[in-house]
Short mmCIF file of C-alpha atoms in Angstrom, two decimals:
data_model
loop_
_atom_site.label_atom_id
_atom_site.label_comp_id
_atom_site.label_asym_id
_atom_site.label_seq_id
_atom_site.Cartn_x
_atom_site.Cartn_y
_atom_site.Cartn_z
CA UNK A 12 49.67 -70.14 14.78
CA UNK A 13 51.66 -68.51 17.47
CA UNK A 14 55.29 -69.62 17.30
CA UNK A 15 57.40 -69.81 20.46
CA UNK A 16 61.19 -69.79 20.55
CA UNK A 17 62.72 -70.70 23.89
CA UNK A 18 66.40 -70.17 24.63
CA UNK A 19 67.55 -71.97 27.76
CA UNK A 20 70.84 -73.01 29.26
CA UNK A 21 71.75 -76.51 28.08
CA UNK A 22 71.24 -79.42 30.45
CA UNK A 23 67.46 -79.75 30.63
CA UNK A 24 66.07 -83.27 30.27
CA UNK A 25 63.69 -84.45 27.58
CA UNK A 26 61.19 -84.97 30.40
CA UNK A 27 61.35 -81.27 31.32
CA UNK A 28 60.98 -80.26 27.68
CA UNK A 29 57.93 -82.53 27.27
CA UNK A 30 56.20 -80.93 30.23
CA UNK A 31 57.19 -77.42 29.17
CA UNK A 32 55.82 -77.66 25.61
CA UNK A 33 52.64 -79.32 26.88
CA UNK A 34 52.01 -76.57 29.43
CA UNK A 35 52.92 -73.68 27.13
CA UNK A 36 50.65 -75.01 24.41
CA UNK A 37 47.80 -75.37 26.92
CA UNK A 38 48.29 -71.84 28.26
CA UNK A 39 48.61 -70.40 24.75
CA UNK A 40 45.37 -71.95 23.50
CA UNK A 41 43.55 -70.92 26.68
CA UNK A 42 44.56 -67.25 26.42
CA UNK A 43 45.03 -66.61 22.70
CA UNK A 44 42.57 -69.11 21.27
CA UNK A 45 43.19 -71.31 18.21
CA UNK A 46 43.83 -75.05 18.15
CA UNK A 47 46.76 -76.82 19.88
CA UNK A 48 47.97 -78.01 16.46
CA UNK A 49 48.54 -74.38 15.46
CA UNK A 50 51.10 -73.86 18.24
CA UNK A 51 54.75 -74.41 17.29
CA UNK A 52 57.52 -74.35 19.89
CA UNK A 53 61.25 -74.39 19.12
CA UNK A 54 63.83 -74.83 21.85
CA UNK A 55 67.48 -73.77 21.67
CA UNK A 56 69.90 -75.30 24.19
CA UNK A 57 72.54 -72.63 24.79
CA UNK A 58 76.05 -73.53 25.99
CA UNK A 59 77.52 -71.71 28.98
CA UNK A 60 80.25 -70.32 26.74
CA UNK A 61 77.61 -68.75 24.50
CA UNK A 62 75.49 -66.78 26.99
CA UNK A 63 76.68 -63.70 28.84
CA UNK A 64 75.02 -61.46 31.41
CA UNK A 65 76.70 -58.38 32.84
CA UNK A 66 79.61 -58.74 30.41
CA UNK A 67 80.62 -62.20 31.65
CA UNK A 68 80.02 -65.58 30.01
CA UNK A 69 78.06 -67.96 32.25
CA UNK A 70 80.99 -70.32 31.85
CA UNK A 71 82.96 -67.89 34.01
CA UNK A 72 80.11 -66.83 36.29
CA UNK A 73 79.42 -70.31 37.54
CA UNK A 74 82.90 -71.83 37.58
CA UNK B 20 70.58 -57.50 1.82
CA UNK B 21 67.64 -59.64 2.68
CA UNK B 22 68.62 -62.15 5.34
CA UNK B 23 66.92 -65.54 5.50
CA UNK B 24 66.82 -67.79 8.56
CA UNK B 25 65.61 -71.32 7.92
CA UNK B 26 64.73 -73.68 10.74
CA UNK B 27 64.36 -77.28 9.60
CA UNK B 28 64.31 -80.67 11.24
CA UNK B 29 67.83 -82.08 11.38
CA UNK B 30 68.83 -84.75 8.87
CA UNK B 31 69.01 -82.85 5.59
CA UNK B 32 72.09 -83.50 3.46
CA UNK B 33 74.63 -80.89 2.40
CA UNK B 34 73.45 -81.56 -1.15
CA UNK B 35 69.89 -80.49 -0.23
CA UNK B 36 71.19 -77.40 1.53
CA UNK B 37 73.29 -76.44 -1.51
CA UNK B 38 70.26 -76.63 -3.80
CA UNK B 39 68.03 -74.82 -1.33
CA UNK B 40 70.30 -71.79 -0.83
CA UNK B 41 70.93 -71.59 -4.58
CA UNK B 42 67.21 -71.58 -5.39
CA UNK B 43 66.20 -69.22 -2.59
CA UNK B 44 68.88 -66.75 -3.62
CA UNK B 45 67.73 -66.93 -7.25
CA UNK B 46 64.07 -66.41 -6.29
CA UNK B 47 64.95 -63.58 -3.90
CA UNK B 48 66.96 -61.62 -6.47
CA UNK B 49 64.28 -62.18 -9.11
CA UNK B 50 61.44 -60.84 -6.95
CA UNK B 51 63.07 -58.34 -4.59
CA UNK B 52 65.97 -57.17 -6.75
CA UNK B 53 69.52 -56.56 -5.52
CA UNK B 54 72.60 -58.69 -6.24
CA UNK B 55 73.01 -62.36 -5.24
CA UNK B 56 75.96 -61.37 -3.04
CA UNK B 57 73.59 -59.29 -0.89
CA UNK B 58 71.54 -62.37 0.07
CA UNK B 59 72.51 -64.11 3.30
CA UNK B 60 70.94 -67.41 4.37
CA UNK B 61 71.40 -69.07 7.75
CA UNK B 62 70.16 -72.59 8.42
CA UNK B 63 69.37 -74.08 11.83
CA UNK B 64 69.14 -77.87 12.10
CA UNK B 65 66.60 -78.51 14.87
CA UNK B 66 66.61 -81.76 16.86
CA UNK B 67 63.37 -83.71 17.25
CA UNK B 68 63.55 -83.17 21.00
CA UNK B 69 63.58 -79.39 20.42
CA UNK B 70 60.54 -78.87 18.17
CA UNK B 71 56.96 -79.31 19.31
CA UNK B 72 53.64 -78.97 17.49
CA UNK B 73 50.29 -79.42 19.20
CA UNK B 74 52.00 -79.67 22.59
CA UNK B 75 54.08 -82.72 21.70
CA UNK B 76 57.79 -82.92 20.85
CA UNK B 77 58.43 -84.40 17.40
CA UNK B 78 60.54 -86.97 19.19
CA UNK B 79 57.30 -88.36 20.60
CA UNK B 80 55.13 -87.72 17.56
CA UNK B 81 57.24 -89.78 15.22
CA UNK B 82 58.42 -92.55 17.51
CA UNK C 2 57.56 -77.84 8.97
CA UNK C 3 60.45 -75.71 7.91
CA UNK C 4 60.02 -72.17 9.16
CA UNK C 5 61.48 -69.23 7.23
CA UNK C 6 62.18 -65.81 8.67
CA UNK C 7 62.96 -63.12 6.11
CA UNK C 8 64.36 -59.74 7.10
CA UNK C 9 64.20 -57.20 4.31
CA UNK C 10 64.41 -53.45 4.02
CA UNK C 11 60.95 -51.90 4.32
CA UNK C 12 59.20 -50.75 1.18
CA UNK C 13 58.32 -53.97 -0.60
CA UNK C 14 54.77 -54.25 -1.92
CA UNK C 15 52.23 -56.87 -0.90
CA UNK C 16 52.45 -58.09 -4.50
CA UNK C 17 56.17 -58.81 -4.10
CA UNK C 18 55.56 -60.57 -0.78
CA UNK C 19 52.83 -62.74 -2.35
CA UNK C 20 55.18 -63.90 -5.11
CA UNK C 21 58.07 -64.40 -2.73
CA UNK C 22 56.21 -66.65 -0.26
CA UNK C 23 54.67 -68.61 -3.14
CA UNK C 24 58.05 -69.24 -4.77
CA UNK C 25 59.90 -70.03 -1.52
CA UNK C 26 57.20 -72.50 -0.50
CA UNK C 27 57.40 -74.19 -3.90
CA UNK C 28 61.20 -74.42 -3.78
CA UNK C 29 61.14 -75.64 -0.18
CA UNK C 30 58.69 -78.47 -0.86
CA UNK C 31 60.57 -79.45 -4.02
CA UNK C 32 63.94 -79.76 -2.29
CA UNK C 33 63.12 -80.68 1.32
CA UNK C 34 59.86 -82.56 0.81
CA UNK C 35 56.78 -82.23 3.03
CA UNK C 36 53.50 -80.53 2.16
CA UNK C 37 53.11 -76.82 1.30
CA UNK C 38 50.86 -76.42 4.38
CA UNK C 39 53.83 -77.35 6.59
CA UNK C 40 55.86 -74.35 5.37
CA UNK C 41 55.61 -71.18 7.48
CA UNK C 42 57.18 -67.90 6.37
CA UNK C 43 57.47 -64.78 8.51
CA UNK C 44 58.62 -61.47 7.06
CA UNK C 45 60.13 -58.57 8.98
CA UNK C 46 60.18 -55.14 7.32
CA UNK C 47 63.27 -53.40 8.68
CA UNK C 48 63.54 -49.62 8.77
CA UNK C 49 66.64 -47.94 7.33
CA UNK C 50 67.46 -46.58 10.77
CA UNK C 51 67.53 -50.14 12.13
CA UNK C 52 69.93 -51.89 9.75
CA UNK C 53 73.65 -51.20 9.58
CA UNK C 54 76.41 -52.58 7.38
CA UNK C 55 80.04 -51.59 7.75
CA UNK C 56 79.23 -49.61 10.90
CA UNK C 57 76.79 -47.26 9.20
CA UNK C 58 72.99 -47.25 9.33
CA UNK C 59 71.40 -47.61 5.87
CA UNK C 60 69.63 -44.34 6.66
CA UNK C 61 73.02 -42.64 6.34
CA UNK C 62 74.38 -44.83 3.54
CA UNK C 63 71.60 -44.04 1.14
CA UNK C 64 70.83 -40.44 1.97
CA UNK D 15 67.72 -54.91 29.17
CA UNK D 16 68.97 -54.84 25.65
CA UNK D 17 69.46 -58.37 24.36
CA UNK D 18 72.13 -59.13 21.75
CA UNK D 19 72.17 -62.17 19.49
CA UNK D 20 75.42 -62.72 17.63
CA UNK D 21 75.69 -65.21 14.79
CA UNK D 22 79.28 -65.97 13.81
CA UNK D 23 81.08 -68.64 11.88
CA UNK D 24 82.13 -71.45 14.21
CA UNK D 25 85.74 -71.64 15.34
CA UNK D 26 86.13 -68.66 17.64
CA UNK D 27 87.87 -69.34 20.96
CA UNK D 28 86.37 -68.87 24.40
CA UNK D 29 88.99 -66.15 24.87
CA UNK D 30 87.60 -64.19 21.90
CA UNK D 31 84.04 -64.63 23.16
CA UNK D 32 85.05 -63.37 26.64
CA UNK D 33 86.53 -60.20 25.19
CA UNK D 34 83.63 -59.69 22.79
CA UNK D 35 80.88 -59.88 25.43
CA UNK D 36 82.89 -57.66 27.78
CA UNK D 37 83.38 -54.99 25.13
CA UNK D 38 79.84 -55.11 23.77
CA UNK D 39 78.41 -54.81 27.27
CA UNK D 40 80.68 -51.82 27.98
CA UNK D 41 79.72 -50.09 24.73
CA UNK D 42 76.02 -50.83 25.24
CA UNK D 43 75.92 -49.36 28.75
CA UNK D 44 77.93 -46.33 27.63
CA UNK D 45 75.60 -45.47 24.74
CA UNK D 46 72.18 -46.79 25.79
CA UNK D 47 72.48 -46.47 29.57
CA UNK D 48 71.26 -49.06 32.08
CA UNK D 49 73.37 -51.37 34.22
CA UNK D 50 75.78 -54.03 32.86
CA UNK D 51 73.66 -56.73 34.56
CA UNK D 52 70.74 -55.78 32.31
CA UNK D 53 72.68 -56.67 29.16
CA UNK D 54 72.22 -60.21 27.84
CA UNK D 55 74.28 -61.59 24.96
CA UNK D 56 73.66 -64.89 23.18
CA UNK D 57 76.13 -66.29 20.67
CA UNK D 58 75.35 -68.80 17.93
CA UNK D 59 78.27 -70.66 16.34
CA UNK D 60 77.20 -71.33 12.76
CA UNK D 61 78.68 -74.21 10.74
CA UNK D 62 80.06 -73.52 7.25
CA UNK D 63 77.42 -75.84 5.82
CA UNK D 64 74.70 -73.67 7.38
CA UNK D 65 75.60 -70.20 6.12
CA UNK D 66 75.32 -69.07 2.52
CA UNK D 67 76.12 -65.79 0.79
CA UNK D 68 75.50 -65.21 -2.90
CA UNK D 69 73.72 -68.55 -3.19
CA UNK D 70 76.71 -70.62 -2.09
CA UNK D 71 77.35 -72.29 1.27
CA UNK D 72 80.55 -71.09 2.93
CA UNK D 73 81.60 -74.73 2.95
CA UNK D 74 81.94 -74.45 -0.83
CA UNK D 75 83.19 -70.85 -0.94
CA UNK D 76 86.23 -71.52 1.19
CA UNK D 77 87.18 -75.04 0.18
CA UNK E 21 80.10 -61.85 8.37
CA UNK E 22 79.02 -61.84 11.93
CA UNK E 23 75.41 -60.71 12.19
CA UNK E 24 74.15 -58.89 15.27
CA UNK E 25 70.52 -58.61 16.31
CA UNK E 26 69.83 -56.08 19.04
CA UNK E 27 66.50 -55.94 20.85
CA UNK E 28 66.05 -52.78 22.88
CA UNK E 29 63.18 -50.92 24.46
CA UNK E 30 61.77 -48.38 22.00
CA UNK E 31 62.65 -44.73 22.44
CA UNK E 32 66.32 -44.60 21.50
CA UNK E 33 67.34 -41.81 19.12
CA UNK E 34 68.88 -42.26 15.69
CA UNK E 35 71.98 -40.59 17.16
CA UNK E 36 72.30 -43.35 19.78
CA UNK E 37 71.81 -46.03 17.13
CA UNK E 38 74.50 -44.45 14.92
CA UNK E 39 77.03 -44.54 17.74
CA UNK E 40 76.04 -48.03 18.81
CA UNK E 41 76.44 -49.64 15.37
CA UNK E 42 79.72 -47.79 14.83
CA UNK E 43 81.16 -48.99 18.14
CA UNK E 44 79.89 -52.56 17.85
CA UNK E 45 81.33 -52.86 14.34
CA UNK E 46 84.68 -51.54 15.55
CA UNK E 47 84.77 -53.92 18.52
CA UNK E 48 83.67 -56.86 16.36
CA UNK E 49 86.40 -56.33 13.74
CA UNK E 50 89.01 -55.79 16.44
CA UNK E 51 88.23 -59.05 18.27
CA UNK E 52 86.88 -61.40 15.59
CA UNK E 53 88.72 -60.06 12.55
CA UNK E 54 87.19 -59.60 9.09
CA UNK E 55 86.32 -56.32 7.38
CA UNK E 56 83.81 -53.76 8.70
CA UNK E 57 81.70 -54.30 5.55
CA UNK E 58 81.14 -57.92 6.62
CA UNK E 59 79.41 -56.85 9.85
CA UNK E 60 75.61 -56.59 9.71
CA UNK E 61 73.59 -55.20 12.61
CA UNK E 62 69.80 -55.29 12.89
CA UNK E 63 67.96 -53.40 15.60
CA UNK E 64 64.47 -54.17 16.90
CA UNK E 65 62.65 -51.46 18.86
CA UNK E 66 60.44 -53.31 21.33
CA UNK E 67 57.28 -51.71 22.77
CA UNK E 68 56.74 -51.75 26.53
CA UNK E 69 53.64 -53.85 26.02
CA UNK E 70 55.74 -56.49 24.25
CA UNK E 71 58.55 -57.14 26.75
CA UNK E 72 58.05 -58.85 30.10
CA UNK E 73 60.45 -59.65 32.92
CA UNK E 74 59.40 -61.53 36.04
CA UNK E 75 55.96 -62.20 34.55
CA UNK E 76 55.06 -58.54 34.15
CA UNK E 77 55.00 -56.42 31.00
CA UNK E 78 57.30 -53.38 31.23
CA UNK E 79 54.20 -51.34 30.49
CA UNK E 80 52.99 -52.28 33.97
CA UNK E 81 56.38 -52.25 35.68
CA UNK E 82 57.13 -48.67 34.84
CA UNK E 83 53.70 -47.08 35.00
CA UNK F 22 67.37 -66.92 32.40
CA UNK F 23 65.29 -68.61 29.82
CA UNK F 24 64.26 -66.15 27.13
CA UNK F 25 60.97 -66.57 25.26
CA UNK F 26 60.16 -65.03 21.89
CA UNK F 27 56.52 -65.22 20.88
CA UNK F 28 55.37 -64.42 17.36
CA UNK F 29 51.62 -64.00 17.08
CA UNK F 30 49.21 -62.50 14.62
CA UNK F 31 48.58 -58.84 15.46
CA UNK F 32 45.36 -57.88 17.22
CA UNK F 33 45.78 -59.32 20.69
CA UNK F 34 44.90 -57.01 23.57
CA UNK F 35 47.26 -55.86 26.30
CA UNK F 36 45.03 -57.82 28.69
CA UNK F 37 45.75 -61.06 26.80
CA UNK F 38 49.48 -60.30 26.75
CA UNK F 39 49.46 -59.64 30.50
CA UNK F 40 47.87 -63.01 31.22
CA UNK F 41 50.10 -64.81 28.74
CA UNK F 42 53.41 -63.56 30.16
CA UNK F 43 52.19 -64.20 33.70
CA UNK F 44 51.22 -67.79 32.91
CA UNK F 45 54.31 -68.58 30.83
CA UNK F 46 56.59 -67.23 33.54
CA UNK F 47 54.78 -69.35 36.16
CA UNK F 48 54.99 -72.50 34.03
CA UNK F 49 58.64 -71.84 33.18
CA UNK F 50 59.73 -71.42 36.81
CA UNK F 51 57.70 -74.48 37.85
CA UNK F 52 59.29 -76.79 35.26
CA UNK F 53 62.76 -75.35 34.64
CA UNK F 54 63.44 -73.78 38.02
CA UNK F 55 65.09 -70.38 38.57
CA UNK F 56 63.43 -67.18 39.76
CA UNK F 57 60.59 -65.37 37.96
CA UNK F 58 62.87 -62.34 37.52
CA UNK F 59 65.19 -64.46 35.36
CA UNK F 60 62.46 -65.07 32.78
CA UNK F 61 62.35 -62.66 29.84
CA UNK F 62 59.54 -62.73 27.28
CA UNK F 63 59.47 -60.77 24.03
CA UNK F 64 56.36 -60.59 21.86
CA UNK F 65 56.25 -59.79 18.15
CA UNK F 66 52.90 -58.75 16.65
CA UNK F 67 52.99 -59.98 13.06
CA UNK F 68 50.86 -58.36 10.34
CA UNK F 69 48.70 -60.55 8.11
CA UNK F 70 50.73 -59.42 5.11
CA UNK F 71 53.90 -60.73 6.78
CA UNK F 72 52.94 -64.32 7.67
CA UNK F 73 52.39 -67.06 5.13
CA UNK F 74 51.38 -70.70 5.47
CA UNK F 75 51.10 -73.04 2.52
CA UNK F 76 52.52 -70.41 0.21
CA UNK F 77 49.78 -67.86 0.86
CA UNK F 78 49.90 -64.72 3.01
CA UNK F 79 47.29 -64.74 5.80
CA UNK F 80 46.07 -61.48 4.29
CA UNK F 81 44.81 -63.55 1.36
CA UNK F 82 43.78 -66.63 3.32
CA UNK F 83 41.35 -64.78 5.51
CA UNK F 84 39.99 -62.19 3.14
#
């Protein structure tokens, strides 16, 4: 029943997401117990204009 | 003042969203009290490549 | 599979929460479809010192 | 290390976001301490069909 | 109508929270427009055993 | 820079949390790239009276 929310910079491939949710579910079941079906994972792809660190949008930091 | 966040698989119509926020607001006021204007509801449409259950993206589960 | 997060001011009874999750699940299934078992609801009880509207904590607004 | 999530109606310019994250980071460091680099801010642009107040989507309220 | 969620390490005083919500509301209205009453801010006090950076809980990092 | 939020039923030990954040950070860096220091993980311990599935609080489901 654990629920994971992952915020990551946009641009990751479906292939990366597939591997990530597979591995996180495996690790979660191993450490917390429960069945794989009880693990929910939601991903948010964040645009560079919507994430800031140190007072600067990543749009600016990386351009 | 209660604030609701609803994450649902993308594809719902505006008509469904209209009914849902109307009903949830009604139910909320009825049970928790307060005025309808104090109820905020935010919906997130989640893509099938961004939601996983049981270690598999819904993109894979339903294709 | 819709997931609801509800933030409300602390102080609601378990009885109110029981009714609320029952009603929201019913409304959700009715309007969005799916089975009741696919509806998850998570409640956060927020302290008055942790919620502000109009630049003032509710701790101050209501005292 | 504080992390800010800001949900706002869609339509704000990158220029407004730049100023907002700069000011919030400044204010955060001033009041809570820590370095600017430890402040993360994530913005969500919410569509008018995905935000409701008083049981009505903002799509309907403002049209 | 913008809604702010702030996650910070536990231990801040009510006085710090008062100043923070006052300043963030001021900055928000100044840059995004709208009335102060439309700004909601929710704070989450996070325990050191519930926040990790670099694979280590802050409980371990700072002890 | 990915940020993970994990909601789990209360009752897990600090030892379990330590292992979980270590493993998730490892998996995240392996699949998404970036440095371990860029991975933030926040855990929320949810009470049984605050999580419902199928319209019933877990408080009721398990008692």
